[in-house]
PDB file of C-alpha atoms in Angstrom:
ATOM      1  CA  UNK A   1      -5.542 -31.097  16.403  1.00 45.00           C
ATOM      2  CA  UNK A   2      -5.733 -28.651  13.502  1.00 52.00           C
ATOM      3  CA  UNK A   3      -9.104 -27.084  13.003  1.00 56.00           C
ATOM      4  CA  UNK A   4     -10.315 -26.487   9.304  1.00 51.00           C
ATOM      5  CA  UNK A   5     -12.636 -23.526   8.722  1.00 60.00           C
ATOM      6  CA  UNK A   6     -14.550 -23.198   5.363  1.00 63.00           C
ATOM      7  CA  UNK A   7     -14.563 -20.506   2.984  1.00 63.00           C
ATOM      8  CA  UNK A   8     -17.822 -18.943   4.100  1.00 67.00           C
ATOM      9  CA  UNK A   9     -16.655 -18.846   7.638  1.00 75.00           C
ATOM     10  CA  UNK A  10     -13.356 -17.095   6.533  1.00 78.00           C
ATOM     11  CA  UNK A  11     -15.348 -14.566   4.551  1.00 82.00           C
ATOM     12  CA  UNK A  12     -17.533 -13.955   7.600  1.00 88.00           C
ATOM     13  CA  UNK A  13     -14.431 -13.305   9.737  1.00 94.00           C
ATOM     14  CA  UNK A  14     -13.158 -10.820   7.103  1.00 94.00           C
ATOM     15  CA  UNK A  15     -16.389  -8.986   6.767  1.00 96.00           C
ATOM     16  CA  UNK A  16     -16.629  -8.636  10.661  1.00 97.00           C
ATOM     17  CA  UNK A  17     -13.061  -7.405  10.711  1.00 97.00           C
ATOM     18  CA  UNK A  18     -13.779  -4.766   8.128  1.00 97.00           C
ATOM     19  CA  UNK A  19     -16.895  -3.592  10.056  1.00 97.00           C
ATOM     20  CA  UNK A  20     -14.794  -3.558  13.274  1.00 97.00           C
ATOM     21  CA  UNK A  21     -12.130  -1.362  11.658  1.00 98.00           C
ATOM     22  CA  UNK A  22     -14.836   0.957  10.290  1.00 97.00           C
ATOM     23  CA  UNK A  23     -15.938   1.531  14.052  1.00 97.00           C
ATOM     24  CA  UNK A  24     -12.369   1.838  15.337  1.00 96.00           C
ATOM     25  CA  UNK A  25     -11.417   4.325  12.662  1.00 96.00           C
ATOM     26  CA  UNK A  26     -14.272   6.608  13.534  1.00 97.00           C
ATOM     27  CA  UNK A  27     -13.365   6.444  17.267  1.00 96.00           C
ATOM     28  CA  UNK A  28      -9.717   7.057  16.576  1.00 96.00           C
ATOM     29  CA  UNK A  29     -10.380  10.193  14.394  1.00 97.00           C
ATOM     30  CA  UNK A  30     -12.676  11.532  17.153  1.00 95.00           C
ATOM     31  CA  UNK A  31      -9.820  11.606  19.593  1.00 94.00           C
ATOM     32  CA  UNK A  32      -7.049  12.567  17.098  1.00 94.00           C
ATOM     33  CA  UNK A  33      -5.386  15.878  17.680  1.00 94.00           C
ATOM     34  CA  UNK A  34      -7.560  16.571  20.668  1.00 92.00           C
ATOM     35  CA  UNK A  35      -6.487  17.026  24.375  1.00 88.00           C
ATOM     36  CA  UNK A  36      -5.660  13.573  25.755  1.00 84.00           C
ATOM     37  CA  UNK A  37      -4.894  12.246  29.161  1.00 85.00           C
ATOM     38  CA  UNK A  38      -1.624  10.544  28.852  1.00 84.00           C
ATOM     39  CA  UNK A  39      -0.443   7.872  31.405  1.00 83.00           C
ATOM     40  CA  UNK A  40       2.669   5.752  31.558  1.00 80.00           C
ATOM     41  CA  UNK A  41       2.107   1.895  31.761  1.00 73.00           C
ATOM     42  CA  UNK A  42       4.391  -0.401  33.687  1.00 71.00           C
ATOM     43  CA  UNK A  43       6.757  -0.676  30.764  1.00 71.00           C
ATOM     44  CA  UNK A  44       6.906   3.272  30.571  1.00 66.00           C
ATOM     45  CA  UNK A  45       5.065   3.192  27.148  1.00 80.00           C
ATOM     46  CA  UNK A  46       2.313   5.707  27.021  1.00 82.00           C
ATOM     47  CA  UNK A  47      -1.402   5.036  26.942  1.00 85.00           C
ATOM     48  CA  UNK A  48      -4.379   7.386  26.393  1.00 86.00           C
ATOM     49  CA  UNK A  49      -8.126   7.163  27.117  1.00 91.00           C
ATOM     50  CA  UNK A  50      -8.464   6.633  23.306  1.00 92.00           C
ATOM     51  CA  UNK A  51      -6.516   3.304  23.392  1.00 91.00           C
ATOM     52  CA  UNK A  52      -8.589   1.992  26.182  1.00 93.00           C
ATOM     53  CA  UNK A  53     -11.913   3.107  24.877  1.00 94.00           C
ATOM     54  CA  UNK A  54     -11.189   1.689  21.419  1.00 95.00           C
ATOM     55  CA  UNK A  55     -10.060  -1.675  22.697  1.00 95.00           C
ATOM     56  CA  UNK A  56     -13.101  -1.937  25.065  1.00 95.00           C
ATOM     57  CA  UNK A  57     -15.363  -1.363  22.141  1.00 96.00           C
ATOM     58  CA  UNK A  58     -13.433  -3.786  19.962  1.00 97.00           C
ATOM     59  CA  UNK A  59     -13.751  -6.387  22.719  1.00 96.00           C
ATOM     60  CA  UNK A  60     -17.562  -5.643  23.133  1.00 97.00           C
ATOM     61  CA  UNK A  61     -18.208  -6.234  19.426  1.00 97.00           C
ATOM     62  CA  UNK A  62     -16.104  -9.380  19.293  1.00 97.00           C
ATOM     63  CA  UNK A  63     -17.698 -10.991  22.273  1.00 96.00           C
ATOM     64  CA  UNK A  64     -21.194 -10.088  21.048  1.00 96.00           C
ATOM     65  CA  UNK A  65     -20.568 -11.662  17.595  1.00 96.00           C
ATOM     66  CA  UNK A  66     -18.298 -14.541  18.602  1.00 96.00           C
ATOM     67  CA  UNK A  67     -18.790 -15.347  22.293  1.00 96.00           C
ATOM     68  CA  UNK A  68     -16.589 -18.511  21.988  1.00 96.00           C
ATOM     69  CA  UNK A  69     -13.552 -16.748  20.557  1.00 97.00           C
ATOM     70  CA  UNK A  70     -10.524 -15.644  22.566  1.00 97.00           C
ATOM     71  CA  UNK A  71      -9.142 -12.093  22.694  1.00 98.00           C
ATOM     72  CA  UNK A  72      -5.530 -10.968  23.119  1.00 97.00           C
ATOM     73  CA  UNK A  73      -5.099  -7.231  23.173  1.00 94.00           C
ATOM     74  CA  UNK A  74      -2.684  -4.517  24.549  1.00 84.00           C
ATOM     75  CA  UNK A  75      -4.696  -2.768  27.060  1.00 84.00           C
ATOM     76  CA  UNK A  76      -6.767  -5.399  28.780  1.00 85.00           C
ATOM     77  CA  UNK A  77      -6.216  -8.974  30.221  1.00 87.00           C
ATOM     78  CA  UNK A  78      -6.303 -11.767  27.665  1.00 90.00           C
ATOM     79  CA  UNK A  79      -9.389 -14.055  27.666  1.00 92.00           C
ATOM     80  CA  UNK A  80      -9.850 -17.503  26.442  1.00 93.00           C
ATOM     81  CA  UNK A  81      -6.426 -17.944  24.869  1.00 92.00           C
ATOM     82  CA  UNK A  82      -7.115 -21.704  24.480  1.00 91.00           C
ATOM     83  CA  UNK A  83      -9.884 -21.061  22.112  1.00 94.00           C
ATOM     84  CA  UNK A  84      -9.691 -22.234  18.478  1.00 95.00           C
ATOM     85  CA  UNK A  85     -10.216 -18.854  17.154  1.00 96.00           C
ATOM     86  CA  UNK A  86      -8.261 -15.981  18.623  1.00 97.00           C
ATOM     87  CA  UNK A  87      -8.437 -12.294  17.919  1.00 98.00           C
ATOM     88  CA  UNK A  88      -5.270 -10.285  18.470  1.00 98.00           C
ATOM     89  CA  UNK A  89      -5.940  -6.605  18.504  1.00 97.00           C
ATOM     90  CA  UNK A  90      -4.035  -3.356  18.908  1.00 96.00           C
ATOM     91  CA  UNK A  91      -6.454  -0.433  19.209  1.00 96.00           C
ATOM     92  CA  UNK A  92      -3.837   2.236  18.352  1.00 96.00           C
ATOM     93  CA  UNK A  93      -0.553   0.846  16.945  1.00 96.00           C
ATOM     94  CA  UNK A  94       1.736   3.926  17.209  1.00 93.00           C
ATOM     95  CA  UNK A  95       0.455   5.549  20.382  1.00 91.00           C
ATOM     96  CA  UNK A  96       3.495   8.033  20.396  1.00 91.00           C
ATOM     97  CA  UNK A  97       2.596   9.023  16.845  1.00 93.00           C
ATOM     98  CA  UNK A  98      -1.064   9.410  17.682  1.00 93.00           C
ATOM     99  CA  UNK A  99      -0.475  11.509  20.693  1.00 91.00           C
ATOM    100  CA  UNK A 100       1.984  13.828  18.924  1.00 93.00           C
ATOM    101  CA  UNK A 101      -0.467  14.389  16.032  1.00 94.00           C
ATOM    102  CA  UNK A 102       1.501  12.238  13.469  1.00 94.00           C
ATOM    103  CA  UNK A 103      -0.962  10.647  11.096  1.00 95.00           C
ATOM    104  CA  UNK A 104       0.861   7.385  10.735  1.00 94.00           C
ATOM    105  CA  UNK A 105      -0.882   5.336  13.553  1.00 96.00           C
ATOM    106  CA  UNK A 106      -3.260   2.540  12.919  1.00 97.00           C
ATOM    107  CA  UNK A 107      -5.451  -0.222  14.143  1.00 97.00           C
ATOM    108  CA  UNK A 108      -4.397  -3.835  13.892  1.00 98.00           C
ATOM    109  CA  UNK A 109      -6.759  -6.762  13.797  1.00 98.00           C
ATOM    110  CA  UNK A 110      -5.779 -10.373  13.432  1.00 98.00           C
ATOM    111  CA  UNK A 111      -7.620 -13.581  13.789  1.00 98.00           C
ATOM    112  CA  UNK A 112      -5.774 -16.692  14.490  1.00 97.00           C
ATOM    113  CA  UNK A 113      -7.062 -20.256  14.033  1.00 95.00           C
ATOM    114  CA  UNK A 114      -5.115 -22.919  16.110  1.00 94.00           C
ATOM    115  CA  UNK A 115      -2.403 -20.310  16.638  1.00 94.00           C
ATOM    116  CA  UNK A 116      -1.893 -19.444  12.889  1.00 95.00           C
ATOM    117  CA  UNK A 117      -2.959 -16.101  11.550  1.00 96.00           C
ATOM    118  CA  UNK A 118      -5.725 -16.538   8.900  1.00 96.00           C
ATOM    119  CA  UNK A 119      -6.753 -12.895   8.640  1.00 98.00           C
ATOM    120  CA  UNK A 120      -4.886  -9.562   9.224  1.00 98.00           C
ATOM    121  CA  UNK A 121      -5.997  -5.947   8.861  1.00 98.00           C
ATOM    122  CA  UNK A 122      -3.915  -2.771   8.959  1.00 98.00           C
ATOM    123  CA  UNK A 123      -6.269   0.269   9.063  1.00 98.00           C
ATOM    124  CA  UNK A 124      -4.816   3.735   8.941  1.00 98.00           C
ATOM    125  CA  UNK A 125      -7.587   6.266   9.929  1.00 97.00           C
ATOM    126  CA  UNK A 126      -6.007   9.560   8.866  1.00 97.00           C
ATOM    127  CA  UNK A 127      -5.415   8.495   5.399  1.00 97.00           C
ATOM    128  CA  UNK A 128      -8.406   6.108   4.963  1.00 97.00           C
ATOM    129  CA  UNK A 129      -6.060   3.258   3.810  1.00 98.00           C
ATOM    130  CA  UNK A 130      -6.811  -0.309   4.829  1.00 98.00           C
ATOM    131  CA  UNK A 131      -4.741  -3.416   3.992  1.00 98.00           C
ATOM    132  CA  UNK A 132      -6.596  -6.754   4.417  1.00 98.00           C
ATOM    133  CA  UNK A 133      -4.774 -10.115   4.259  1.00 98.00           C
ATOM    134  CA  UNK A 134      -6.469 -13.486   4.214  1.00 96.00           C
ATOM    135  CA  UNK A 135      -4.753 -16.752   4.152  1.00 93.00           C
ATOM    136  CA  UNK A 136      -4.443 -18.032   0.616  1.00 92.00           C
ATOM    137  CA  UNK A 137      -5.646 -14.799  -1.030  1.00 96.00           C
ATOM    138  CA  UNK A 138      -4.041 -11.695  -2.408  1.00 98.00           C
ATOM    139  CA  UNK A 139      -3.614  -8.806  -0.002  1.00 98.00           C
ATOM    140  CA  UNK A 140      -6.113  -6.052  -0.757  1.00 98.00           C
ATOM    141  CA  UNK A 141      -5.658  -2.188  -0.272  1.00 98.00           C
ATOM    142  CA  UNK A 142      -9.008  -0.552  -0.018  1.00 98.00           C
ATOM    143  CA  UNK A 143     -10.470  -3.482  -2.043  1.00 97.00           C
ATOM    144  CA  UNK A 144      -7.726  -3.588  -4.740  1.00 98.00           C
ATOM    145  CA  UNK A 145      -4.834  -6.251  -4.880  1.00 98.00           C
ATOM    146  CA  UNK A 146      -1.437  -4.896  -4.007  1.00 98.00           C
ATOM    147  CA  UNK A 147       1.985  -6.384  -4.299  1.00 98.00           C
ATOM    148  CA  UNK A 148       5.461  -5.775  -2.815  1.00 98.00           C
ATOM    149  CA  UNK A 149       8.132  -4.313  -4.943  1.00 98.00           C
ATOM    150  CA  UNK A 150       9.790  -7.618  -5.466  1.00 98.00           C
ATOM    151  CA  UNK A 151      13.269  -6.215  -4.973  1.00 98.00           C
ATOM    152  CA  UNK A 152      15.972  -8.803  -4.382  1.00 98.00           C
ATOM    153  CA  UNK A 153      19.052  -6.959  -3.342  1.00 98.00           C
ATOM    154  CA  UNK A 154      19.953  -4.838  -0.226  1.00 98.00           C
ATOM    155  CA  UNK A 155      21.646  -2.251  -2.362  1.00 98.00           C
ATOM    156  CA  UNK A 156      18.376  -1.384  -4.051  1.00 98.00           C
ATOM    157  CA  UNK A 157      16.195  -1.520  -0.863  1.00 98.00           C
ATOM    158  CA  UNK A 158      14.504   1.069   1.192  1.00 98.00           C
ATOM    159  CA  UNK A 159      14.789   0.037   4.884  1.00 98.00           C
ATOM    160  CA  UNK A 160      12.566   1.340   7.653  1.00 98.00           C
ATOM    161  CA  UNK A 161      12.236   0.906  11.300  1.00 97.00           C
ATOM    162  CA  UNK A 162       9.843   2.806  13.607  1.00 95.00           C
ATOM    163  CA  UNK A 163      12.585   4.035  16.036  1.00 94.00           C
ATOM    164  CA  UNK A 164      16.324   3.201  16.868  1.00 93.00           C
ATOM    165  CA  UNK A 165      15.227   3.558  20.297  1.00 93.00           C
ATOM    166  CA  UNK A 166      13.432   0.119  20.258  1.00 93.00           C
ATOM    167  CA  UNK A 167      16.733  -1.785  19.711  1.00 96.00           C
ATOM    168  CA  UNK A 168      19.116  -3.070  22.526  1.00 96.00           C
ATOM    169  CA  UNK A 169      22.858  -2.375  21.925  1.00 95.00           C
ATOM    170  CA  UNK A 170      23.390  -5.530  20.036  1.00 95.00           C
ATOM    171  CA  UNK A 171      20.302  -5.058  17.942  1.00 96.00           C
ATOM    172  CA  UNK A 172      21.218  -1.599  17.031  1.00 96.00           C
ATOM    173  CA  UNK A 173      24.698  -2.702  15.831  1.00 96.00           C
ATOM    174  CA  UNK A 174      22.932  -5.275  13.667  1.00 96.00           C
ATOM    175  CA  UNK A 175      20.532  -2.478  12.382  1.00 97.00           C
ATOM    176  CA  UNK A 176      23.380  -0.110  11.702  1.00 96.00           C
ATOM    177  CA  UNK A 177      25.249  -2.779   9.687  1.00 96.00           C
ATOM    178  CA  UNK A 178      22.201  -3.660   7.605  1.00 97.00           C
ATOM    179  CA  UNK A 179      21.657   0.082   7.088  1.00 97.00           C
ATOM    180  CA  UNK A 180      25.068   0.294   5.483  1.00 97.00           C
ATOM    181  CA  UNK A 181      24.075  -2.108   2.813  1.00 97.00           C
ATOM    182  CA  UNK A 182      20.725  -0.747   1.726  1.00 98.00           C
ATOM    183  CA  UNK A 183      19.991   2.121  -0.737  1.00 97.00           C
ATOM    184  CA  UNK A 184      18.135   4.170   1.739  1.00 98.00           C
ATOM    185  CA  UNK A 185      17.013   4.057   5.404  1.00 97.00           C
ATOM    186  CA  UNK A 186      14.137   5.881   7.094  1.00 97.00           C
ATOM    187  CA  UNK A 187      12.581   6.000  10.500  1.00 96.00           C
ATOM    188  CA  UNK A 188       9.053   6.100  11.792  1.00 92.00           C
ATOM    189  CA  UNK A 189       5.651   4.628  10.521  1.00 91.00           C
ATOM    190  CA  UNK A 190       4.816   1.997  13.109  1.00 94.00           C
ATOM    191  CA  UNK A 191       2.313  -0.429  11.385  1.00 97.00           C
ATOM    192  CA  UNK A 192       2.030   2.012   8.414  1.00 98.00           C
ATOM    193  CA  UNK A 193       5.407   0.865   7.108  1.00 98.00           C
ATOM    194  CA  UNK A 194       4.193  -2.713   6.742  1.00 98.00           C
ATOM    195  CA  UNK A 195       1.207  -1.513   4.542  1.00 98.00           C
ATOM    196  CA  UNK A 196       3.712   0.553   2.476  1.00 98.00           C
ATOM    197  CA  UNK A 197       5.851  -2.597   2.131  1.00 98.00           C
ATOM    198  CA  UNK A 198       2.763  -4.590   0.957  1.00 98.00           C
ATOM    199  CA  UNK A 199       2.140  -1.845  -1.717  1.00 98.00           C
ATOM    200  CA  UNK A 200       5.664  -1.722  -3.003  1.00 98.00           C
ATOM    201  CA  UNK A 201       6.854   1.579  -1.462  1.00 98.00           C
ATOM    202  CA  UNK A 202       9.107   0.193   1.215  1.00 98.00           C
ATOM    203  CA  UNK A 203      11.268  -2.925   0.776  1.00 98.00           C
ATOM    204  CA  UNK A 204      12.541  -4.022   4.156  1.00 98.00           C
ATOM    205  CA  UNK A 205      11.554  -3.455   7.778  1.00 98.00           C
ATOM    206  CA  UNK A 206      13.395  -4.466  10.902  1.00 98.00           C
ATOM    207  CA  UNK A 207      12.072  -4.109  14.514  1.00 98.00           C
ATOM    208  CA  UNK A 208      12.575  -5.601  17.933  1.00 97.00           C
ATOM    209  CA  UNK A 209      10.831  -5.678  21.265  1.00 95.00           C
ATOM    210  CA  UNK A 210       7.390  -6.075  19.522  1.00 96.00           C
ATOM    211  CA  UNK A 211       4.429  -7.953  21.076  1.00 96.00           C
ATOM    212  CA  UNK A 212       1.985 -10.349  19.402  1.00 97.00           C
ATOM    213  CA  UNK A 213      -0.623  -7.620  19.038  1.00 97.00           C
ATOM    214  CA  UNK A 214       1.997  -5.582  17.196  1.00 97.00           C
ATOM    215  CA  UNK A 215       2.858  -8.180  14.570  1.00 98.00           C
ATOM    216  CA  UNK A 216       0.328 -11.033  14.117  1.00 98.00           C
ATOM    217  CA  UNK A 217      -1.966  -8.837  11.929  1.00 98.00           C
ATOM    218  CA  UNK A 218       0.918  -8.008   9.672  1.00 98.00           C
ATOM    219  CA  UNK A 219       1.744 -11.668   8.706  1.00 98.00           C
ATOM    220  CA  UNK A 220      -1.334 -12.316   6.317  1.00 98.00           C
ATOM    221  CA  UNK A 221      -0.903  -8.739   4.870  1.00 98.00           C
ATOM    222  CA  UNK A 222       2.769  -9.299   4.040  1.00 98.00           C
ATOM    223  CA  UNK A 223       2.530 -12.763   2.717  1.00 98.00           C
ATOM    224  CA  UNK A 224      -0.492 -12.117   0.645  1.00 98.00           C
ATOM    225  CA  UNK A 225       1.280  -9.327  -1.135  1.00 98.00           C
ATOM    226  CA  UNK A 226       4.199 -11.630  -2.103  1.00 98.00           C
ATOM    227  CA  UNK A 227       6.519 -10.627   0.842  1.00 98.00           C
ATOM    228  CA  UNK A 228       8.102 -12.503   3.698  1.00 98.00           C
ATOM    229  CA  UNK A 229       7.793 -11.812   7.396  1.00 98.00           C
ATOM    230  CA  UNK A 230       9.589 -13.707  10.116  1.00 98.00           C
ATOM    231  CA  UNK A 231      11.628 -13.451  13.277  1.00 98.00           C
ATOM    232  CA  UNK A 232      15.343 -12.578  12.948  1.00 97.00           C
ATOM    233  CA  UNK A 233      16.255 -16.369  12.692  1.00 96.00           C
ATOM    234  CA  UNK A 234      13.839 -16.772   9.767  1.00 97.00           C
ATOM    235  CA  UNK A 235      11.283 -18.592  11.840  1.00 97.00           C
ATOM    236  CA  UNK A 236       7.503 -17.988  11.533  1.00 97.00           C
ATOM    237  CA  UNK A 237       6.090 -15.551  13.929  1.00 98.00           C
ATOM    238  CA  UNK A 238       3.910 -17.051  16.661  1.00 97.00           C
ATOM    239  CA  UNK A 239       2.422 -15.823  19.874  1.00 96.00           C
ATOM    240  CA  UNK A 240       5.565 -17.036  21.648  1.00 95.00           C
ATOM    241  CA  UNK A 241       8.047 -15.282  19.316  1.00 97.00           C
ATOM    242  CA  UNK A 242      10.528 -12.868  21.192  1.00 94.00           C
ATOM    243  CA  UNK A 243       9.541  -9.811  19.274  1.00 95.00           C
ATOM    244  CA  UNK A 244      12.367  -9.567  16.559  1.00 98.00           C
ATOM    245  CA  UNK A 245      10.533  -9.003  13.427  1.00 98.00           C
ATOM    246  CA  UNK A 246      11.891  -8.665   9.711  1.00 98.00           C
ATOM    247  CA  UNK A 247       9.799  -8.162   6.705  1.00 98.00           C
ATOM    248  CA  UNK A 248      11.023  -8.174   3.127  1.00 98.00           C
ATOM    249  CA  UNK A 249       9.641  -7.671  -0.403  1.00 98.00           C
ATOM    250  CA  UNK A 250      11.042 -10.946  -1.530  1.00 98.00           C
ATOM    251  CA  UNK A 251      12.542 -14.173  -0.432  1.00 98.00           C
ATOM    252  CA  UNK A 252      15.887 -13.239  -2.023  1.00 98.00           C
ATOM    253  CA  UNK A 253      16.040  -9.902   0.027  1.00 98.00           C
ATOM    254  CA  UNK A 254      14.911 -11.526   3.177  1.00 98.00           C
ATOM    255  CA  UNK A 255      17.699 -14.030   2.822  1.00 98.00           C
ATOM    256  CA  UNK A 256      20.340 -11.399   2.204  1.00 97.00           C
ATOM    257  CA  UNK A 257      19.158  -9.394   5.073  1.00 98.00           C
ATOM    258  CA  UNK A 258      19.086 -12.342   7.502  1.00 97.00           C
ATOM    259  CA  UNK A 259      22.727 -13.223   6.441  1.00 96.00           C
ATOM    260  CA  UNK A 260      23.811  -9.774   7.661  1.00 96.00           C
ATOM    261  CA  UNK A 261      21.889  -9.977  10.843  1.00 94.00           C
ATOM    262  CA  UNK A 262      23.165 -13.406  11.903  1.00 88.00           C
ATOM    263  CA  UNK A 263      26.907 -12.930  11.396  1.00 77.00           C
ATOM    264  CA  UNK A 264      28.994 -14.739  13.953  1.00 62.00           C
ATOM    265  CA  UNK A 265      30.032 -11.645  15.680  1.00 56.00           C
ATOM    266  CA  UNK A 266      26.354 -10.980  16.771  1.00 54.00           C
ATOM    267  CA  UNK A 267      25.758 -14.349  18.269  1.00 53.00           C
ATOM    268  CA  UNK A 268      25.211 -14.158  21.854  1.00 46.00           C
TER     269      UNK A 268
END
């Protein structure tokens, strides 16, 4: 059964997320470009004491304020996944950038109601930029509405992906073919790229092997700025999506990119 939340409750969630991002930004900056203990997780991705400390603080604040809400994060076991309201959090999206001193990492905060993202925050501590998306409202960059570029053709588009290393061989071939059709391609950025898309600087993003804590916060931000974000089949992103994400500045650009990705030769 779908749950409806009123405007006052939505505003309360947004205000809490903003306060939460303030706290995480301060913590991230306190660790940034300092000596870190780096460990490898089971999937061989790196984790630092900063990732763990920030997520622990985020969880503490969520539980203290919303004890009935669920939490899905990157560094700790999920709790109350069946709850009507679920917070999906990534304390440091772009840990490799963070630990190598690159200022393009960020914190991702999403709140889902009945599995659908109603709130998303991309907060970039080194640049003090914060994108906030709320269902049915324009996306805000530091309180000011922002929009995608609205570009409609691949030939005019700037394409980003965080790293070609994230693609499997078939996915990399798809990315390479898409790259041949765009005006420019660049690498890096992690979640920062999605904020740049929402503000009209980047036009197209393609990623694979992402997790819900990597992409759920992006959905309200991109959609509220006039963009489109789905999986590679054009389906809405959910907690059960397989981690292939495409975001575009317009529906027309999204459709043209999907047509390239889903050529018969790439069907498995």
